[in-house]
Amino acid sequence: MMHLDPVTLELVWTRLIAAVDEAAKAIVRTSFSTLSNEANDFACVLTDTEGRSLAQNTGSIPSFIGTLPGTVRAVRAAFPPDQMQPGDVFITNNPWIGTGHLNDISIVRPIFLGSRVVGFAATTSHVPDIGGRIRSTEARELFEEGFHIPPMRLMRGEVVDATLLTLLRANVRTPDQTEGDVWAQVGAVTLIEDRVCRALEDHRMADLSSVASEIFDRSEAEMRRRIALLPEGTWRATMETDGLEEPFTFNVEVTLRGGEVTVDFAGTSPQQRRAVNCVMAYTTAMTNFALKALLLPELPNNEGVFRPIRVLAPEGCILNPRHPAAVGGRAATGHYVPVMIFTALAEALPGKVRAAPGSPLWIMNLAGTDARGQTFANVMFFNGGTGAGATQGGADCISWPSNISATPIEVAERTAPVVIHCKALRPDSGGAGSHRGGRGQEVLVECEAEDVAAVFVTERLRFAAHGLFGGTSGAKGEVLIDDVAVDTRQLQMLRKGSRVTIRTPGGGGYGPVGGGGTGSQGLG
């Protein structure tokens, strides 16, 4: 293995990151659905030959960049590199080895330099539809949730598996958009392979092993150093969330000792017979994200950063369900993981943590037949306010801990039979404090088609986002259809003229009220 001096290492690593960033731009420009080209609901990753993360696109989603390396390793286990050939492309949407639900399709391409596999290019993208019950939390098991693709070849030596594509198109409501998004991903991983091979050739390197070893070891050492600067001990937090008939309980213990972090979710509610379970891969990804954001935010993501972190959750709990649990709404559960960790570490890191956000992620899924007789499936994202911090107020209507973009009005009206009559900030919805929580929003959507199925993913209808150190809670969320509050855990049928009012929650405040801080930008 050749030794890399710091300058060469920086040059090569920068080119690898540029490769995945360029691939991300290619997905935005070539994808068919708004989920990729407007909402940023995808990620690109480069790994070494063992499936360890080397580079991830800088605008990607925390959960996806955390789960994609595991997807690569699962594909590699099913198809060893000595059975691969140039031009192979693999596909899967298995929740336990992917991102946690069927709607996200992962694409993996081995990178060949000559006749040898030197790494893997991978992408995940949330497709507009995967069949099944439209992410309904009413699903009782995975088999109800849509078209399941185990790890398999999409392309064998550049030859497409037409049978697989025929089955995929036959099982989804948006065959052109879903297939189009898949090909955008294939284009992205092909681009990554080309750029990586050029970088290796330009620097006269036979493979990525030297770069990977340097990056992993240096990153691990710095993460351990940051952890060692913190006081040793165990910090705990418990939280109740909306749940189903009864609230869910989340419990976490964060232990800092010897330059390592152990996060244990023992005591969390058991898995449910509804589609709210969050697989361990997603739980781990969100844990890693929270700790990196707190301790080492400036370093690009890679395998070495996460080596000092150990994540535990009892098998059979809502954060580590057994197959074939229903998992379609896993984001509503998994997005509480960073909130729990921030809450637990508030005493140890008071200047870095933030109060609870007003929204994990709010989603309205619509499906039906439009006036032209075409089936459609549309996903719209709505964000609440983020929690305030020690030095600034929360942001209005920003997705956290994910970084999904809100769906623009014009795009929503173009892609679904709806009219959006208003979209406005909710006054005083952020929690008060020395720094105020970010505001939620109110959106009024009118349906323009008959018999449209509406499925919601919401949180904080019962339990508001809590404040920290004397800050008050943000406002709770609401969903009304024709001015009547509805159960968002159940599918709702809309008629032509039905009006849906969505009020997303506000974030929690930070510090005592009247403590002299400032509110969120533009809060007034």
Coordinates of C-alpha atoms in Angstrom, one line a residue:
M1 CA 0.0 0.0 0.0
M2 CA 1.5 3.3 -1.1
H3 CA 1.9 6.2 1.4
L4 CA 0.0 9.4 0.6
D5 CA 1.3 12.7 1.6
P6 CA -1.3 15.2 2.9
V7 CA -1.4 17.3 -0.3
T8 CA -2.0 14.2 -2.5
L9 CA -4.6 12.9 -0.1
E10 CA -6.5 16.2 -0.2
L11 CA -6.3 16.4 -4.0
V12 CA -7.6 12.8 -4.5
W13 CA -10.3 13.0 -1.8
T14 CA -11.6 16.3 -3.1
R15 CA -11.9 14.7 -6.6
L16 CA -13.8 11.8 -5.1
I17 CA -16.2 14.1 -3.3
A18 CA -16.6 16.1 -6.5
A19 CA -17.5 12.9 -8.4
V20 CA -20.4 12.1 -6.1
D21 CA -21.5 15.8 -6.1
E22 CA -21.5 15.8 -9.9
A23 CA -23.6 12.6 -9.8
A24 CA -26.1 14.2 -7.5
K25 CA -26.5 17.1 -9.9
A26 CA -27.0 14.6 -12.7
I27 CA -29.9 13.0 -10.7
V28 CA -31.5 16.4 -10.2
R29 CA -31.3 17.2 -13.9
T30 CA -32.4 13.8 -15.3
S31 CA -34.9 12.3 -12.7
F32 CA -38.6 12.3 -13.6
S33 CA -40.2 12.9 -10.2
T34 CA -40.2 15.9 -8.0
L35 CA -38.9 13.8 -5.1
S36 CA -35.4 14.0 -6.6
N37 CA -35.4 17.1 -8.8
E38 CA -37.2 19.3 -6.3
A39 CA -37.3 17.7 -2.8
N40 CA -33.7 16.5 -2.7
D41 CA -34.9 13.0 -1.5
F42 CA -31.9 11.0 -2.7
A43 CA -28.2 10.5 -2.0
C44 CA -25.0 9.4 -3.7
V45 CA -22.1 7.5 -2.1
L46 CA -18.7 6.1 -3.1
T47 CA -17.3 3.2 -1.1
D48 CA -14.1 1.1 -1.1
T49 CA -14.1 -2.5 -2.1
E50 CA -15.3 -3.6 1.3
G51 CA -18.3 -1.3 1.2
R52 CA -16.9 1.3 3.6
S53 CA -18.0 4.9 2.9
L54 CA -15.3 7.1 1.3
A55 CA -17.3 10.0 -0.1
Q56 CA -20.9 11.2 0.0
N57 CA -22.6 14.1 -1.9
T58 CA -22.6 17.2 0.3
G59 CA -26.3 17.9 0.0
S60 CA -27.5 14.4 0.8
I61 CA -29.9 13.2 3.4
P62 CA -28.5 12.0 6.7
S63 CA -30.4 8.7 6.8
F64 CA -29.5 7.8 3.2
I65 CA -25.8 8.4 3.5
G66 CA -25.8 6.4 6.7
T67 CA -27.6 3.4 5.3
L68 CA -26.1 3.2 1.7
P69 CA -22.8 1.7 2.7
G70 CA -24.7 -1.1 4.4
T71 CA -26.6 -1.7 1.2
V72 CA -23.4 -2.0 -0.7
R73 CA -22.1 -4.5 1.8
A74 CA -25.3 -6.5 1.5
V75 CA -25.1 -6.5 -2.3
R76 CA -21.5 -7.5 -2.1
A77 CA -22.4 -10.4 0.2
A78 CA -25.1 -11.6 -2.2
F79 CA -22.8 -11.2 -5.3
P80 CA -19.1 -11.5 -4.4
P81 CA -16.8 -9.3 -6.5
D82 CA -15.3 -12.3 -8.3
Q83 CA -18.8 -12.9 -9.7
M84 CA -19.2 -9.3 -11.0
Q85 CA -18.2 -8.0 -14.4
P86 CA -17.9 -4.5 -15.9
G87 CA -21.3 -3.0 -16.7
D88 CA -23.1 -4.8 -13.8
V89 CA -25.7 -2.8 -11.9
F90 CA -27.5 -4.1 -8.9
I91 CA -30.8 -3.0 -7.4
T92 CA -32.8 -3.4 -4.2
N93 CA -35.3 -1.8 -1.9
N94 CA -35.2 -4.2 1.0
P95 CA -35.9 -2.1 4.1
W96 CA -33.5 -4.0 6.4
I97 CA -30.5 -3.6 4.2
G98 CA -31.6 -0.3 2.7
T99 CA -33.1 2.9 4.0
G100 CA -35.9 1.3 6.1
H101 CA -38.9 1.3 3.7
L102 CA -39.8 0.1 0.2
N103 CA -40.2 3.5 -1.4
D104 CA -36.4 4.0 -1.6
I105 CA -34.7 2.2 -4.4
S106 CA -31.0 1.7 -4.1
I107 CA -28.7 1.2 -7.1
V108 CA -25.1 -0.2 -6.7
R109 CA -22.5 -0.4 -9.5
P110 CA -19.0 -2.0 -9.0
I111 CA -16.2 0.3 -10.2
F112 CA -13.8 -1.6 -12.4
L113 CA -10.3 -0.3 -13.2
G114 CA -9.2 -2.8 -15.8
S115 CA -10.4 -6.2 -14.7
R116 CA -10.5 -5.4 -10.9
V117 CA -13.2 -4.0 -8.7
V118 CA -11.7 -1.0 -6.9
G119 CA -14.8 0.3 -5.3
F120 CA -18.6 0.8 -5.5
A121 CA -20.8 3.6 -6.6
A122 CA -24.2 3.7 -5.0
T123 CA -27.4 5.8 -4.9
T124 CA -30.7 5.8 -3.1
S125 CA -33.7 7.7 -4.3
H126 CA -37.3 7.9 -3.0
V127 CA -39.5 7.0 -6.0
P128 CA -43.0 8.5 -6.3
D129 CA -44.7 5.1 -5.9
I130 CA -43.9 1.5 -5.2
G131 CA -47.4 0.1 -5.2
G132 CA -49.1 -1.2 -2.1
R133 CA -51.0 1.0 0.4
I134 CA -49.3 4.3 -0.4
R135 CA -47.2 4.4 2.8
S136 CA -50.4 4.0 4.9
T137 CA -49.7 3.4 8.6
E138 CA -52.6 1.0 8.4
A139 CA -50.4 -1.6 6.8
R140 CA -49.9 -4.6 9.2
E141 CA -46.9 -6.2 7.6
L142 CA -44.3 -5.5 4.9
F143 CA -46.1 -7.6 2.3
E144 CA -48.9 -5.0 2.2
E145 CA -46.5 -2.1 1.5
G146 CA -45.6 -2.5 -2.1
F147 CA -43.2 -4.1 -4.6
H148 CA -40.3 -5.7 -2.9
I149 CA -37.0 -6.0 -4.8
P150 CA -34.4 -8.3 -3.1
P151 CA -30.7 -7.7 -4.1
M152 CA -30.5 -8.6 -7.8
R153 CA -29.0 -7.5 -11.0
L154 CA -30.7 -4.8 -13.0
M155 CA -28.0 -5.0 -15.6
R156 CA -25.5 -7.8 -16.4
G157 CA -22.6 -6.5 -18.3
E158 CA -24.7 -3.6 -19.7
V159 CA -27.6 -5.9 -20.6
V160 CA -30.8 -4.8 -18.9
D161 CA -33.1 -7.3 -17.1
A162 CA -36.3 -6.4 -19.0
T163 CA -38.4 -8.8 -17.0
L164 CA -37.6 -7.0 -13.8
L165 CA -38.5 -3.6 -15.3
T166 CA -41.8 -5.1 -16.6
L167 CA -42.7 -6.4 -13.2
L168 CA -41.7 -3.0 -11.6
R169 CA -43.8 -1.0 -14.0
A170 CA -46.8 -3.3 -13.6
N171 CA -46.8 -2.9 -9.8
V172 CA -46.6 0.9 -9.4
R173 CA -49.1 3.7 -10.1
T174 CA -46.4 5.9 -11.8
P175 CA -44.5 3.5 -14.1
D176 CA -42.8 6.2 -16.2
Q177 CA -41.7 8.3 -13.3
T178 CA -40.6 5.4 -11.2
E179 CA -38.6 3.8 -14.0
G180 CA -37.3 7.2 -15.1
D181 CA -35.9 7.9 -11.6
V182 CA -34.2 4.5 -11.6
W183 CA -32.4 5.3 -14.9
A184 CA -31.4 8.7 -13.5
Q185 CA -29.7 6.7 -10.7
V186 CA -28.0 4.4 -13.1
G187 CA -26.7 7.4 -15.0
A188 CA -25.3 8.8 -11.7
V189 CA -23.4 5.6 -10.6
T190 CA -22.0 5.3 -14.2
L191 CA -20.7 8.8 -13.9
I192 CA -19.1 8.1 -10.5
E193 CA -17.3 5.1 -12.0
D194 CA -15.9 7.2 -14.8
R195 CA -14.7 10.1 -12.6
V196 CA -13.1 7.7 -10.0
C197 CA -11.2 5.8 -12.7
R198 CA -9.9 9.1 -14.2
A199 CA -8.8 10.2 -10.7
L200 CA -6.9 7.0 -10.1
E201 CA -5.3 7.0 -13.5
D202 CA -4.2 10.7 -13.2
H203 CA -2.6 10.0 -9.8
R204 CA -1.1 6.7 -11.0
M205 CA -2.9 4.7 -8.3
A206 CA -4.0 1.1 -8.8
D207 CA -6.9 1.3 -6.4
L208 CA -8.6 3.2 -3.6
S209 CA -7.0 1.3 -0.7
S210 CA -4.3 3.9 0.2
V211 CA -6.8 6.8 0.1
A212 CA -9.4 4.8 2.2
S213 CA -6.8 3.8 4.8
E214 CA -5.6 7.4 5.3
I215 CA -9.1 8.9 5.4
F216 CA -10.5 6.3 7.8
D217 CA -7.6 6.4 10.2
R218 CA -7.3 10.2 10.3
S219 CA -11.1 10.7 10.7
E220 CA -11.3 8.0 13.4
A221 CA -8.5 9.6 15.4
E222 CA -10.1 13.0 15.3
M223 CA -13.5 11.7 16.3
R224 CA -12.0 9.9 19.2
R225 CA -10.1 13.1 20.2
R226 CA -13.3 15.1 20.1
I227 CA -15.1 12.5 22.3
A228 CA -12.2 12.5 24.8
L229 CA -12.6 16.2 25.3
L230 CA -16.1 15.6 26.8
P231 CA -16.8 14.7 30.4
E232 CA -17.1 10.9 30.8
G233 CA -20.4 9.5 32.1
T234 CA -23.9 8.4 31.1
W235 CA -26.7 10.7 30.2
R236 CA -30.4 9.7 29.7
A237 CA -33.6 10.9 28.2
T238 CA -37.1 9.7 28.0
M239 CA -39.8 11.1 25.7
E240 CA -43.4 10.3 24.7
T241 CA -44.6 10.7 21.2
D242 CA -48.0 10.7 19.5
G243 CA -48.1 6.9 19.0
L244 CA -51.3 5.2 17.9
E245 CA -54.1 4.5 20.4
E246 CA -51.5 5.0 23.2
P247 CA -48.3 7.2 23.1
F248 CA -44.9 5.6 22.3
T249 CA -42.1 5.8 24.8
F250 CA -38.6 6.5 23.6
N251 CA -35.7 5.9 26.0
V252 CA -32.0 6.4 25.4
E253 CA -28.7 6.2 27.4
V254 CA -25.7 7.9 25.9
T255 CA -22.4 6.8 27.5
L256 CA -19.1 8.7 26.8
R257 CA -16.0 6.8 27.9
G258 CA -12.5 6.1 26.6
G259 CA -12.9 8.1 23.4
E260 CA -16.0 6.1 22.4
V261 CA -19.8 6.6 22.5
T262 CA -22.4 4.0 23.2
V263 CA -26.0 4.8 22.5
D264 CA -28.6 2.3 23.9
F265 CA -32.3 2.6 23.2
A266 CA -33.3 -0.1 25.7
G267 CA -36.8 0.7 27.2
T268 CA -38.2 2.0 24.0
S269 CA -41.7 0.8 23.0
P270 CA -42.1 -2.6 21.3
Q271 CA -42.6 -2.9 17.5
Q272 CA -46.1 -2.2 16.3
R273 CA -48.5 -4.0 14.1
R274 CA -48.7 -0.8 12.0
A275 CA -46.3 0.9 9.6
V276 CA -44.5 3.0 12.1
N277 CA -41.5 0.8 12.8
C278 CA -37.9 1.9 12.1
V279 CA -35.3 -0.7 11.1
M280 CA -31.9 -0.8 12.9
A281 CA -30.1 0.5 9.8
Y282 CA -32.1 3.7 9.9
T283 CA -31.8 4.0 13.7
T284 CA -28.0 3.7 13.4
A285 CA -27.8 6.2 10.6
M286 CA -29.7 8.8 12.5
T287 CA -27.7 8.2 15.7
N288 CA -24.4 8.6 13.7
F289 CA -25.7 11.8 12.2
A290 CA -26.7 13.4 15.5
L291 CA -23.3 12.6 17.1
K292 CA -21.3 13.8 14.1
A293 CA -23.3 17.0 13.9
L294 CA -22.6 17.7 17.6
L295 CA -18.9 16.7 17.7
L296 CA -17.3 16.8 14.2
P297 CA -19.6 18.8 11.8
E298 CA -16.8 20.2 9.6
L299 CA -15.4 16.9 8.4
P300 CA -16.9 15.2 5.3
N301 CA -18.7 11.9 6.2
N302 CA -16.8 8.7 5.9
E303 CA -16.4 5.3 7.6
G304 CA -13.7 6.4 10.1
V305 CA -15.9 9.1 11.7
F306 CA -18.4 6.4 12.9
R307 CA -16.0 3.7 14.2
P308 CA -16.0 5.0 17.8
I309 CA -19.8 4.9 17.9
R310 CA -21.8 1.9 19.1
V311 CA -25.6 1.7 18.7
L312 CA -27.8 -0.7 20.6
A313 CA -31.6 -1.3 20.4
P314 CA -33.4 -4.4 21.7
E315 CA -34.6 -6.6 18.8
G316 CA -38.3 -6.4 18.6
C317 CA -38.6 -2.7 19.7
I318 CA -39.9 0.0 17.5
L319 CA -36.4 1.1 16.6
N320 CA -35.2 -2.4 15.7
P321 CA -38.2 -4.4 14.5
R322 CA -38.2 -8.0 13.2
H323 CA -39.0 -8.9 9.6
P324 CA -41.7 -8.6 8.2
A325 CA -42.8 -5.6 10.3
A326 CA -44.6 -2.8 8.5
V327 CA -42.2 0.1 8.1
G328 CA -43.7 2.6 5.6
G329 CA -43.9 5.5 8.0
R330 CA -40.5 4.8 9.6
A331 CA -39.3 8.5 9.2
A332 CA -41.9 9.6 11.8
T333 CA -40.3 7.3 14.3
G334 CA -36.6 7.5 13.3
H335 CA -36.5 11.3 13.2
Y336 CA -37.0 11.3 16.9
V337 CA -33.6 9.6 17.4
P338 CA -31.4 12.8 17.0
V339 CA -33.9 14.7 19.2
M340 CA -33.5 12.1 21.9
I341 CA -29.7 12.2 21.7
F342 CA -29.7 16.0 21.8
T343 CA -32.0 16.0 24.8
A344 CA -29.8 13.4 26.6
L345 CA -26.6 15.4 26.0
A346 CA -28.1 18.8 26.8
E347 CA -26.3 18.9 30.2
A348 CA -23.0 17.7 28.8
L349 CA -23.1 20.0 25.7
P350 CA -25.4 22.9 26.6
G351 CA -23.9 25.3 24.0
K352 CA -24.3 22.9 21.1
V353 CA -27.6 21.1 21.4
R354 CA -30.9 22.6 20.2
A355 CA -34.4 22.4 21.6
A356 CA -36.7 19.9 19.9
P357 CA -37.8 20.6 16.3
G358 CA -41.5 21.1 15.5
S359 CA -41.4 18.5 12.8
P360 CA -39.8 15.3 12.1
L361 CA -41.2 15.4 8.6
W362 CA -44.8 16.0 7.6
I363 CA -45.9 14.3 4.4
M364 CA -49.1 14.2 2.4
N365 CA -49.3 11.4 -0.1
L366 CA -52.1 11.6 -2.8
A367 CA -53.0 8.8 -5.2
G368 CA -55.9 8.3 -7.6
T369 CA -57.0 8.9 -11.2
D370 CA -56.9 12.4 -12.8
A371 CA -59.3 14.0 -15.3
R372 CA -57.4 12.4 -18.2
G373 CA -57.9 8.9 -16.7
Q374 CA -54.2 8.7 -15.7
T375 CA -53.2 7.2 -12.4
F376 CA -51.1 9.4 -10.3
A377 CA -49.2 9.3 -7.0
N378 CA -47.8 12.5 -5.5
V379 CA -45.8 13.2 -2.4
M380 CA -45.8 16.6 -0.8
F381 CA -43.5 17.6 2.0
F382 CA -44.3 20.2 4.7
N383 CA -41.9 21.3 7.4
G384 CA -42.3 22.8 10.8
G385 CA -40.0 25.1 12.7
T386 CA -36.6 23.9 14.1
G387 CA -35.7 24.2 17.8
A388 CA -33.8 27.2 19.1
G389 CA -30.2 26.9 20.3
A390 CA -27.9 28.7 22.7
T391 CA -26.9 31.4 20.3
Q392 CA -29.8 31.8 17.9
G393 CA -33.5 31.2 17.4
G394 CA -35.0 28.3 15.4
A395 CA -35.5 28.5 11.7
D396 CA -39.0 28.7 10.2
C397 CA -40.3 25.7 8.2
I398 CA -37.1 23.8 7.8
S399 CA -36.8 20.1 7.7
W400 CA -34.6 18.6 10.5
P401 CA -33.1 16.1 11.1
S402 CA -33.5 15.4 7.5
N403 CA -32.9 18.1 4.9
I404 CA -35.9 17.5 2.6
S405 CA -37.0 20.5 0.6
A406 CA -40.6 21.7 0.7
T407 CA -42.6 21.0 -2.4
P408 CA -43.1 24.3 -4.4
I409 CA -46.7 25.3 -4.9
E410 CA -46.4 25.5 -8.7
V411 CA -44.8 22.0 -8.9
A412 CA -47.5 20.4 -6.6
E413 CA -50.3 21.9 -8.8
R414 CA -48.6 20.7 -11.9
T415 CA -48.1 17.1 -10.8
A416 CA -51.3 16.5 -8.9
P417 CA -55.0 17.6 -9.3
V418 CA -54.8 20.1 -6.4
V419 CA -55.0 23.9 -5.9
I420 CA -53.1 25.4 -3.0
H421 CA -55.0 28.4 -1.8
C422 CA -52.5 29.6 0.8
K423 CA -49.2 28.8 2.4
A424 CA -48.3 31.0 5.3
L425 CA -46.2 31.1 8.5
R426 CA -48.1 30.3 11.7
P427 CA -47.9 33.3 14.0
D428 CA -46.5 32.6 17.5
S429 CA -46.1 28.9 16.8
G430 CA -42.5 28.7 18.0
G431 CA -41.8 28.2 21.6
A432 CA -40.8 31.2 23.7
G433 CA -37.4 31.6 25.5
S434 CA -34.2 33.5 25.4
H435 CA -34.2 32.3 21.8
R436 CA -37.5 31.4 20.2
G437 CA -38.3 28.3 18.3
G438 CA -38.9 28.4 14.5
R439 CA -42.5 28.8 13.3
G440 CA -44.6 26.1 11.5
Q441 CA -46.7 26.8 8.5
E442 CA -50.4 26.6 7.4
V443 CA -51.3 25.3 4.0
L444 CA -54.7 25.0 2.5
V445 CA -55.0 22.4 -0.3
E446 CA -58.1 21.8 -2.4
C447 CA -58.7 18.5 -4.2
E448 CA -59.7 18.8 -7.9
A449 CA -60.4 15.1 -8.6
E450 CA -62.9 12.5 -7.3
D451 CA -61.9 9.7 -4.9
V452 CA -58.4 10.7 -4.2
A453 CA -56.7 8.7 -1.4
A454 CA -54.8 10.8 1.0
V455 CA -52.2 9.4 3.4
F456 CA -50.4 11.5 6.0
V457 CA -47.2 11.1 7.9
T458 CA -47.4 13.5 10.8
E459 CA -46.1 13.9 14.4
R460 CA -46.6 16.3 17.3
L461 CA -50.4 16.4 17.1
R462 CA -50.5 15.3 20.8
F463 CA -47.1 16.1 22.2
A464 CA -45.5 19.5 21.3
A465 CA -41.8 20.1 20.6
H466 CA -40.2 20.7 24.1
G467 CA -38.0 23.6 24.9
L468 CA -34.7 23.5 26.8
F469 CA -33.3 25.3 29.8
G470 CA -36.6 27.2 30.5
G471 CA -37.8 27.6 26.9
T472 CA -41.4 26.7 26.3
S473 CA -42.9 24.2 23.9
G474 CA -43.8 25.0 20.3
A475 CA -47.4 24.8 19.0
K476 CA -48.8 21.4 18.2
G477 CA -49.7 20.5 14.6
E478 CA -53.2 20.0 13.1
V479 CA -54.7 18.3 10.0
L480 CA -58.3 19.1 9.1
I481 CA -60.4 18.1 6.1
D482 CA -63.3 20.5 5.5
D483 CA -62.6 22.0 8.9
V484 CA -62.9 18.7 10.7
A485 CA -59.9 17.3 12.5
V486 CA -59.0 13.8 11.2
D487 CA -57.0 10.8 12.3
T488 CA -53.8 11.1 10.3
R489 CA -52.9 7.4 11.0
Q490 CA -55.8 6.4 8.8
L491 CA -56.2 6.7 5.0
Q492 CA -58.6 9.5 4.1
M493 CA -60.7 9.7 0.9
L494 CA -61.0 13.1 -0.7
R495 CA -63.8 14.2 -3.0
K496 CA -63.6 17.0 -5.6
G497 CA -63.7 20.2 -3.6
S498 CA -62.4 18.7 -0.4
R499 CA -60.2 21.1 1.4
V500 CA -57.2 19.9 3.5
T501 CA -55.8 22.3 6.1
I502 CA -52.3 21.4 7.3
R503 CA -50.7 23.3 10.3
T504 CA -47.2 22.1 11.0
P505 CA -45.8 22.4 14.5
G506 CA -43.4 25.0 15.9
G507 CA -40.0 24.3 17.4
G508 CA -39.2 24.5 21.1
G509 CA -37.6 27.6 22.7
Y510 CA -34.2 27.8 24.4
G511 CA -33.4 29.5 27.7
P512 CA -35.7 31.3 30.1
V513 CA -38.3 33.7 28.7
G514 CA -37.0 37.2 28.9
G515 CA -33.4 36.0 29.0
G516 CA -32.3 38.6 26.5
G517 CA -31.8 36.4 23.4
T518 CA -33.2 36.9 19.9
G519 CA -36.0 35.2 18.1
S520 CA -35.7 33.3 14.9
Q521 CA -35.1 35.3 11.8
G522 CA -38.1 37.3 10.8
L523 CA -40.1 36.1 13.7
G524 CA -41.1 39.5 15.0

